[in-house]
Amino acid sequence: MKRLRIGYSCWGFLGDGVVDTPDGSRSYRRPLLDELQAAGHRVTLLQANRDLTEAGLDLRDYYDFSSAAPDLDVVMFEWRWPLPGRNTTACGSPGHTCDLHRQAELIERYTLAGVPTVIWDLDRQLRADDPLRSLPNVRVCEFAVRPTPGATTVLCPVPDRLLDKADAYELARLHRPVSLVYVGNQYDRDDAFDRYFAKAATHLRHQVAGKWTRVEAWPHVNFTGRCAFSEVDAIHRRALATVMLLPHRYARAGHITQRLFEALLAGCLPLMPADVVDGENFVPRELIVADSRDVVQRVEHLQRIAGTLEHAGQLWRALQYLHPMRLSRQAAVLQQVMSDLTAE
């Protein structure tokens, strides 16, 4: 494949960032950019350098940043959408973020001018009837196993280095005082939380870390608030299991997020709700749960076998399901999409 000048638009961080952000792509964003650059492509980041301005991390020796309009062969978007009161307000107003304005500027400068464009719809927010989907120079990519018609599946990429060093036997030996944990924000997860986690939490030592603001219905749940990205792995390493809580728009398409591998690579077994389409593609059948009663039963079994060879065996089997999600494989899919676009 020829070397490309790739413009990458993302509203997030490459490093640990700051606590007050829902940016979940940090688990794989920097490894993906490194993979693209190692393949010989030149990647320029097109949104604000938040690592520098907000987190004090200077990465300019490793990556190019541009607030202008450099010459590009391909532009790639981690898709942004209107968030009232944040990116829909006037520039410079209190609480304003300029991600949406910058994205619109880039679409006009590149996409509408015919430059090959990849839209990675990480949150399933691009409407199925959005006119951008019909442009000949645009390809949409999604995590979903059953993507929107015309879109390409690019699974949530698991960094090869982390997967290769994961040792099921070492992970099984860790002390895990918390039985059930969830790390992530509330967004559109109330139904799944109520069905699979909240009721199970009455029977199990648990923790919920993330931004949960409407919690009156669950006074018994231990909500510990937002945590730093650097704390996510440590929280999972103290817990036996988590539940893959997905919004309906994710569950019905088999759209699996980074929470799966963040937990599993720390030895925290991910329980997959039975209503997640094609969930059996991502975890062994013994980790699929129908309701909170199932969750309690599976976790109580894990409590009995914790630290044993049986526990290690369960972790090993679950880890095998991550191999199709390897970042090297998903980066190859993205590069093929770009190659096809630039050849047209």
C-alpha positions as a Python dict, from the first residue, in 0.01 Angstrom:
ca = {
    (1, 'M'): (0, 0, 0),
    (2, 'K'): (127, 347, -85),
    (3, 'R'): (216, 586, 192),
    (4, 'L'): (-59, 833, 266),
    (5, 'R'): (-87, 1173, 429),
    (6, 'I'): (-370, 1106, 675),
    (7, 'G'): (-551, 1378, 865),
    (8, 'Y'): (-704, 1242, 1186),
    (9, 'S'): (-982, 1431, 1364),
    (10, 'C'): (-1053, 1325, 1724),
    (11, 'W'): (-1179, 1512, 2028),
    (12, 'G'): (-984, 1340, 2300),
    (13, 'F'): (-644, 1253, 2439),
    (14, 'L'): (-352, 1035, 2345),
    (15, 'G'): (-226, 1016, 2704),
    (16, 'D'): (-408, 983, 3035),
    (17, 'G'): (-586, 1314, 2986),
    (18, 'V'): (-802, 1465, 3259),
    (19, 'V'): (-1069, 1316, 3483),
    (20, 'D'): (-1357, 1532, 3361),
    (21, 'T'): (-1399, 1371, 3019),
    (22, 'P'): (-1594, 1073, 2879),
    (23, 'D'): (-1320, 1001, 2623),
    (24, 'G'): (-1308, 621, 2609),
    (25, 'S'): (-1094, 585, 2298),
    (26, 'R'): (-767, 638, 2484),
    (27, 'S'): (-732, 261, 2524),
    (28, 'Y'): (-651, 225, 2156),
    (29, 'R'): (-619, 569, 1990),
    (30, 'R'): (-247, 622, 2037),
    (31, 'P'): (-158, 257, 1951),
    (32, 'L'): (-364, 294, 1631),
    (33, 'L'): (-185, 613, 1529),
    (34, 'D'): (149, 445, 1603),
    (35, 'E'): (48, 147, 1386),
    (36, 'L'): (-43, 376, 1096),
    (37, 'Q'): (282, 569, 1127),
    (38, 'A'): (484, 248, 1153),
    (39, 'A'): (326, 143, 822),
    (40, 'G'): (481, 452, 664),
    (41, 'H'): (185, 688, 667),
    (42, 'R'): (215, 1045, 790),
    (43, 'V'): (-59, 1123, 1040),
    (44, 'T'): (-157, 1480, 1128),
    (45, 'L'): (-397, 1543, 1416),
    (46, 'L'): (-649, 1806, 1313),
    (47, 'Q'): (-833, 1892, 1635),
    (48, 'A'): (-701, 2086, 1935),
    (49, 'N'): (-397, 1942, 2112),
    (50, 'R'): (-581, 1872, 2437),
    (51, 'D'): (-296, 1664, 2578),
    (52, 'L'): (-85, 1981, 2583),
    (53, 'T'): (-341, 2246, 2673),
    (54, 'E'): (-544, 2051, 2930),
    (55, 'A'): (-316, 1774, 3059),
    (56, 'G'): (27, 1934, 3019),
    (57, 'L'): (161, 1644, 2809),
    (58, 'D'): (372, 1755, 2512),
    (59, 'L'): (364, 1494, 2235),
    (60, 'R'): (474, 1719, 1949),
    (61, 'D'): (800, 1526, 1909),
    (62, 'Y'): (592, 1218, 1818),
    (63, 'Y'): (289, 1352, 1632),
    (64, 'D'): (203, 1640, 1402),
    (65, 'F'): (-79, 1871, 1507),
    (66, 'S'): (-241, 2127, 1281),
    (67, 'S'): (-516, 2383, 1329),
    (68, 'A'): (-491, 2480, 961),
    (69, 'A'): (-568, 2284, 644),
    (70, 'P'): (-263, 2079, 540),
    (71, 'D'): (-248, 1887, 213),
    (72, 'L'): (-393, 1541, 277),
    (73, 'D'): (-458, 1221, 84),
    (74, 'V'): (-721, 1098, 332),
    (75, 'V'): (-911, 1254, 620),
    (76, 'M'): (-1044, 1034, 900),
    (77, 'F'): (-1299, 1137, 1160),
    (78, 'E'): (-1381, 993, 1498),
    (79, 'W'): (-1734, 1117, 1447),
    (80, 'R'): (-1863, 1402, 1665),
    (81, 'W'): (-2230, 1502, 1706),
    (82, 'P'): (-2422, 1794, 1858),
    (83, 'L'): (-2412, 1811, 2238),
    (84, 'P'): (-2643, 2097, 2346),
    (85, 'G'): (-2474, 2341, 2580),
    (86, 'R'): (-2127, 2220, 2485),
    (87, 'N'): (-2035, 2214, 2117),
    (88, 'T'): (-2350, 2386, 1989),
    (89, 'T'): (-2281, 2715, 2165),
    (90, 'A'): (-2089, 3016, 2036),
    (91, 'C'): (-1711, 2994, 2030),
    (92, 'G'): (-1563, 3140, 2346),
    (93, 'S'): (-1880, 3104, 2552),
    (94, 'P'): (-1857, 2932, 2893),
    (95, 'G'): (-1828, 2554, 2862),
    (96, 'H'): (-1792, 2562, 2484),
    (97, 'T'): (-1594, 2292, 2306),
    (98, 'C'): (-1504, 2349, 1943),
    (99, 'D'): (-1496, 1991, 1820),
    (100, 'L'): (-1816, 2015, 1617),
    (101, 'H'): (-1721, 2348, 1456),
    (102, 'R'): (-1380, 2214, 1360),
    (103, 'Q'): (-1533, 1895, 1222),
    (104, 'A'): (-1774, 2098, 1007),
    (105, 'E'): (-1482, 2308, 883),
    (106, 'L'): (-1284, 1995, 792),
    (107, 'I'): (-1581, 1838, 613),
    (108, 'E'): (-1624, 2148, 402),
    (109, 'R'): (-1251, 2180, 330),
    (110, 'Y'): (-1183, 1815, 252),
    (111, 'T'): (-1486, 1585, 226),
    (112, 'L'): (-1713, 1811, 22),
    (113, 'A'): (-1415, 1891, -201),
    (114, 'G'): (-1379, 1521, -286),
    (115, 'V'): (-1091, 1419, -60),
    (116, 'P'): (-1121, 1050, 42),
    (117, 'T'): (-1287, 1042, 383),
    (118, 'V'): (-1326, 774, 650),
    (119, 'I'): (-1591, 833, 916),
    (120, 'W'): (-1539, 609, 1218),
    (121, 'D'): (-1875, 624, 1394),
    (122, 'L'): (-1760, 509, 1738),
    (123, 'D'): (-2083, 606, 1914),
    (124, 'R'): (-2337, 517, 1644),
    (125, 'Q'): (-2445, 879, 1614),
    (126, 'L'): (-2429, 925, 1235),
    (127, 'R'): (-2784, 892, 1107),
    (128, 'A'): (-2851, 607, 864),
    (129, 'D'): (-2989, 863, 616),
    (130, 'D'): (-2709, 1120, 657),
    (131, 'P'): (-2618, 1254, 308),
    (132, 'L'): (-2248, 1203, 381),
    (133, 'R'): (-2298, 826, 356),
    (134, 'S'): (-2395, 856, -11),
    (135, 'L'): (-2088, 1052, -121),
    (136, 'P'): (-1858, 843, -342),
    (137, 'N'): (-1546, 957, -153),
    (138, 'V'): (-1682, 859, 191),
    (139, 'R'): (-1668, 527, 375),
    (140, 'V'): (-1826, 476, 718),
    (141, 'C'): (-1671, 233, 966),
    (142, 'E'): (-1836, 98, 1283),
    (143, 'F'): (-1751, -140, 1567),
    (144, 'A'): (-2076, -325, 1501),
    (145, 'V'): (-2080, -686, 1386),
    (146, 'R'): (-2403, -592, 1207),
    (147, 'P'): (-2320, -243, 1083),
    (148, 'T'): (-2547, 10, 919),
    (149, 'P'): (-2601, -87, 552),
    (150, 'G'): (-2302, 26, 348),
    (151, 'A'): (-2071, 59, 648),
    (152, 'T'): (-1759, -148, 717),
    (153, 'T'): (-1700, -333, 1043),
    (154, 'V'): (-1380, -229, 1219),
    (155, 'L'): (-1388, -396, 1559),
    (156, 'C'): (-1277, -204, 1866),
    (157, 'P'): (-899, -258, 1838),
    (158, 'V'): (-712, -441, 2116),
    (159, 'P'): (-347, -331, 2131),
    (160, 'D'): (-136, -633, 2030),
    (161, 'R'): (127, -563, 2295),
    (162, 'L'): (-126, -581, 2578),
    (163, 'L'): (-293, -893, 2445),
    (164, 'D'): (37, -1072, 2390),
    (165, 'K'): (154, -1017, 2747),
    (166, 'A'): (-176, -1114, 2915),
    (167, 'D'): (-113, -1422, 3133),
    (168, 'A'): (-431, -1596, 3249),
    (169, 'Y'): (-255, -1780, 3531),
    (170, 'E'): (-93, -1465, 3671),
    (171, 'L'): (-421, -1275, 3643),
    (172, 'A'): (-610, -1550, 3826),
    (173, 'R'): (-369, -1528, 4120),
    (174, 'L'): (-442, -1159, 4189),
    (175, 'H'): (-637, -1074, 4503),
    (176, 'R'): (-981, -953, 4396),
    (177, 'P'): (-1176, -812, 4692),
    (178, 'V'): (-1453, -665, 4472),
    (179, 'S'): (-1696, -914, 4318),
    (180, 'L'): (-1863, -698, 4054),
    (181, 'V'): (-1755, -370, 3899),
    (182, 'Y'): (-1854, -135, 3620),
    (183, 'V'): (-1625, 136, 3486),
    (184, 'G'): (-1795, 382, 3252),
    (185, 'N'): (-2048, 659, 3228),
    (186, 'Q'): (-2426, 642, 3251),
    (187, 'Y'): (-2510, 754, 2898),
    (188, 'D'): (-2819, 560, 2779),
    (189, 'R'): (-2738, 260, 2998),
    (190, 'D'): (-3014, 285, 3259),
    (191, 'D'): (-3218, -9, 3129),
    (192, 'A'): (-2921, -243, 3104),
    (193, 'F'): (-2792, -129, 3442),
    (194, 'D'): (-3125, -192, 3610),
    (195, 'R'): (-3164, -536, 3453),
    (196, 'Y'): (-2814, -675, 3493),
    (197, 'F'): (-2622, -480, 3756),
    (198, 'A'): (-2835, -292, 4011),
    (199, 'K'): (-3030, -594, 4136),
    (200, 'A'): (-2718, -810, 4144),
    (201, 'A'): (-2544, -540, 4347),
    (202, 'T'): (-2775, -609, 4642),
    (203, 'H'): (-2604, -948, 4681),
    (204, 'L'): (-2244, -872, 4584),
    (205, 'R'): (-1962, -644, 4691),
    (206, 'H'): (-1944, -401, 4402),
    (207, 'Q'): (-1832, -66, 4265),
    (208, 'V'): (-1949, 165, 3986),
    (209, 'A'): (-1688, 417, 3871),
    (210, 'G'): (-1787, 687, 3623),
    (211, 'K'): (-2024, 976, 3572),
    (212, 'W'): (-2366, 866, 3697),
    (213, 'T'): (-2590, 1162, 3781),
    (214, 'R'): (-2940, 1008, 3791),
    (215, 'V'): (-2905, 741, 4058),
    (216, 'E'): (-3209, 793, 4282),
    (217, 'A'): (-3356, 457, 4177),
    (218, 'W'): (-3052, 270, 4312),
    (219, 'P'): (-2970, 402, 4662),
    (220, 'H'): (-2798, 72, 4751),
    (221, 'V'): (-2539, 94, 4471),
    (222, 'N'): (-2184, 205, 4551),
    (223, 'F'): (-2123, 485, 4299),
    (224, 'T'): (-1769, 618, 4346),
    (225, 'G'): (-1771, 890, 4078),
    (226, 'R'): (-1542, 957, 3788),
    (227, 'C'): (-1197, 805, 3792),
    (228, 'A'): (-883, 895, 3602),
    (229, 'F'): (-806, 689, 3294),
    (230, 'S'): (-487, 573, 3466),
    (231, 'E'): (-702, 414, 3739),
    (232, 'V'): (-919, 199, 3509),
    (233, 'D'): (-682, -96, 3495),
    (234, 'A'): (-628, -98, 3872),
    (235, 'I'): (-1003, -100, 3939),
    (236, 'H'): (-1051, -399, 3710),
    (237, 'R'): (-757, -584, 3865),
    (238, 'R'): (-935, -575, 4202),
    (239, 'A'): (-1260, -720, 4065),
    (240, 'L'): (-1375, -1067, 3965),
    (241, 'A'): (-1627, -965, 3700),
    (242, 'T'): (-1797, -682, 3515),
    (243, 'V'): (-2108, -663, 3296),
    (244, 'M'): (-2097, -529, 2941),
    (245, 'L'): (-2365, -263, 2983),
    (246, 'L'): (-2459, -133, 2638),
    (247, 'P'): (-2712, 123, 2512),
    (248, 'H'): (-2986, -30, 2298),
    (249, 'R'): (-2835, 113, 1979),
    (250, 'Y'): (-2513, -77, 2057),
    (251, 'A'): (-2671, -402, 2174),
    (252, 'R'): (-2894, -450, 1871),
    (253, 'A'): (-2598, -415, 1631),
    (254, 'G'): (-2336, -613, 1823),
    (255, 'H'): (-2135, -295, 1881),
    (256, 'I'): (-1880, -386, 2150),
    (257, 'T'): (-1670, -117, 2315),
    (258, 'Q'): (-1324, -105, 2472),
    (259, 'R'): (-1474, -195, 2811),
    (260, 'L'): (-1453, -560, 2705),
    (261, 'F'): (-1077, -573, 2666),
    (262, 'E'): (-1000, -316, 2936),
    (263, 'A'): (-1161, -551, 3186),
    (264, 'L'): (-1044, -884, 3045),
    (265, 'L'): (-679, -785, 3005),
    (266, 'A'): (-687, -704, 3377),
    (267, 'G'): (-836, -1045, 3457),
    (268, 'C'): (-1186, -913, 3526),
    (269, 'L'): (-1423, -1148, 3345),
    (270, 'P'): (-1681, -970, 3124),
    (271, 'L'): (-2038, -1100, 3153),
    (272, 'M'): (-2225, -1042, 2828),
    (273, 'P'): (-2601, -971, 2837),
    (274, 'A'): (-2798, -1222, 2632),
    (275, 'D'): (-2977, -943, 2444),
    (276, 'V'): (-2653, -823, 2284),
    (277, 'V'): (-2666, -935, 1922),
    (278, 'D'): (-2386, -1181, 1838),
    (279, 'G'): (-2251, -1151, 2191),
    (280, 'E'): (-2127, -1511, 2164),
    (281, 'N'): (-1866, -1382, 1917),
    (282, 'F'): (-1696, -1192, 2199),
    (283, 'V'): (-1713, -1416, 2508),
    (284, 'P'): (-1749, -1789, 2584),
    (285, 'R'): (-2107, -1908, 2634),
    (286, 'E'): (-2054, -1952, 3009),
    (287, 'L'): (-2014, -1572, 3036),
    (288, 'I'): (-2348, -1488, 2872),
    (289, 'V'): (-2614, -1383, 3125),
    (290, 'A'): (-2992, -1346, 3089),
    (291, 'D'): (-3063, -1132, 3396),
    (292, 'S'): (-2934, -1024, 3737),
    (293, 'R'): (-2997, -1369, 3884),
    (294, 'D'): (-2760, -1512, 3625),
    (295, 'V'): (-2504, -1244, 3712),
    (296, 'V'): (-2514, -1337, 4080),
    (297, 'Q'): (-2482, -1708, 4006),
    (298, 'R'): (-2185, -1660, 3773),
    (299, 'V'): (-2008, -1429, 4017),
    (300, 'E'): (-2070, -1659, 4313),
    (301, 'H'): (-1915, -1941, 4111),
    (302, 'L'): (-1614, -1719, 4042),
    (303, 'Q'): (-1586, -1647, 4414),
    (304, 'R'): (-1562, -2023, 4479),
    (305, 'I'): (-1295, -2088, 4215),
    (306, 'A'): (-1096, -1762, 4247),
    (307, 'G'): (-724, -1820, 4216),
    (308, 'T'): (-757, -2182, 4100),
    (309, 'L'): (-663, -2347, 3772),
    (310, 'E'): (-1033, -2350, 3681),
    (311, 'H'): (-1040, -1971, 3720),
    (312, 'A'): (-727, -1937, 3506),
    (313, 'G'): (-886, -2162, 3246),
    (314, 'Q'): (-1191, -1939, 3222),
    (315, 'L'): (-969, -1635, 3178),
    (316, 'W'): (-762, -1811, 2912),
    (317, 'R'): (-1070, -1911, 2712),
    (318, 'A'): (-1210, -1559, 2730),
    (319, 'L'): (-879, -1407, 2618),
    (320, 'Q'): (-888, -1615, 2299),
    (321, 'Y'): (-1198, -1421, 2191),
    (322, 'L'): (-994, -1101, 2177),
    (323, 'H'): (-759, -1219, 1902),
    (324, 'P'): (-992, -1128, 1611),
    (325, 'M'): (-1003, -776, 1759),
    (326, 'R'): (-625, -730, 1746),
    (327, 'L'): (-529, -376, 1658),
    (328, 'S'): (-295, -495, 1383),
    (329, 'R'): (-590, -668, 1213),
    (330, 'Q'): (-826, -373, 1252),
    (331, 'A'): (-562, -125, 1134),
    (332, 'A'): (-520, -343, 824),
    (333, 'V'): (-895, -313, 757),
    (334, 'L'): (-878, 64, 792),
    (335, 'Q'): (-578, 82, 561),
    (336, 'Q'): (-761, -129, 303),
    (337, 'V'): (-1058, 109, 321),
    (338, 'M'): (-821, 402, 265),
    (339, 'S'): (-645, 219, -19),
    (340, 'D'): (-976, 150, -191),
    (341, 'L'): (-1084, 513, -154),
    (342, 'T'): (-761, 659, -288),
    (343, 'A'): (-761, 417, -583),
    (344, 'E'): (-1102, 535, -702),
}
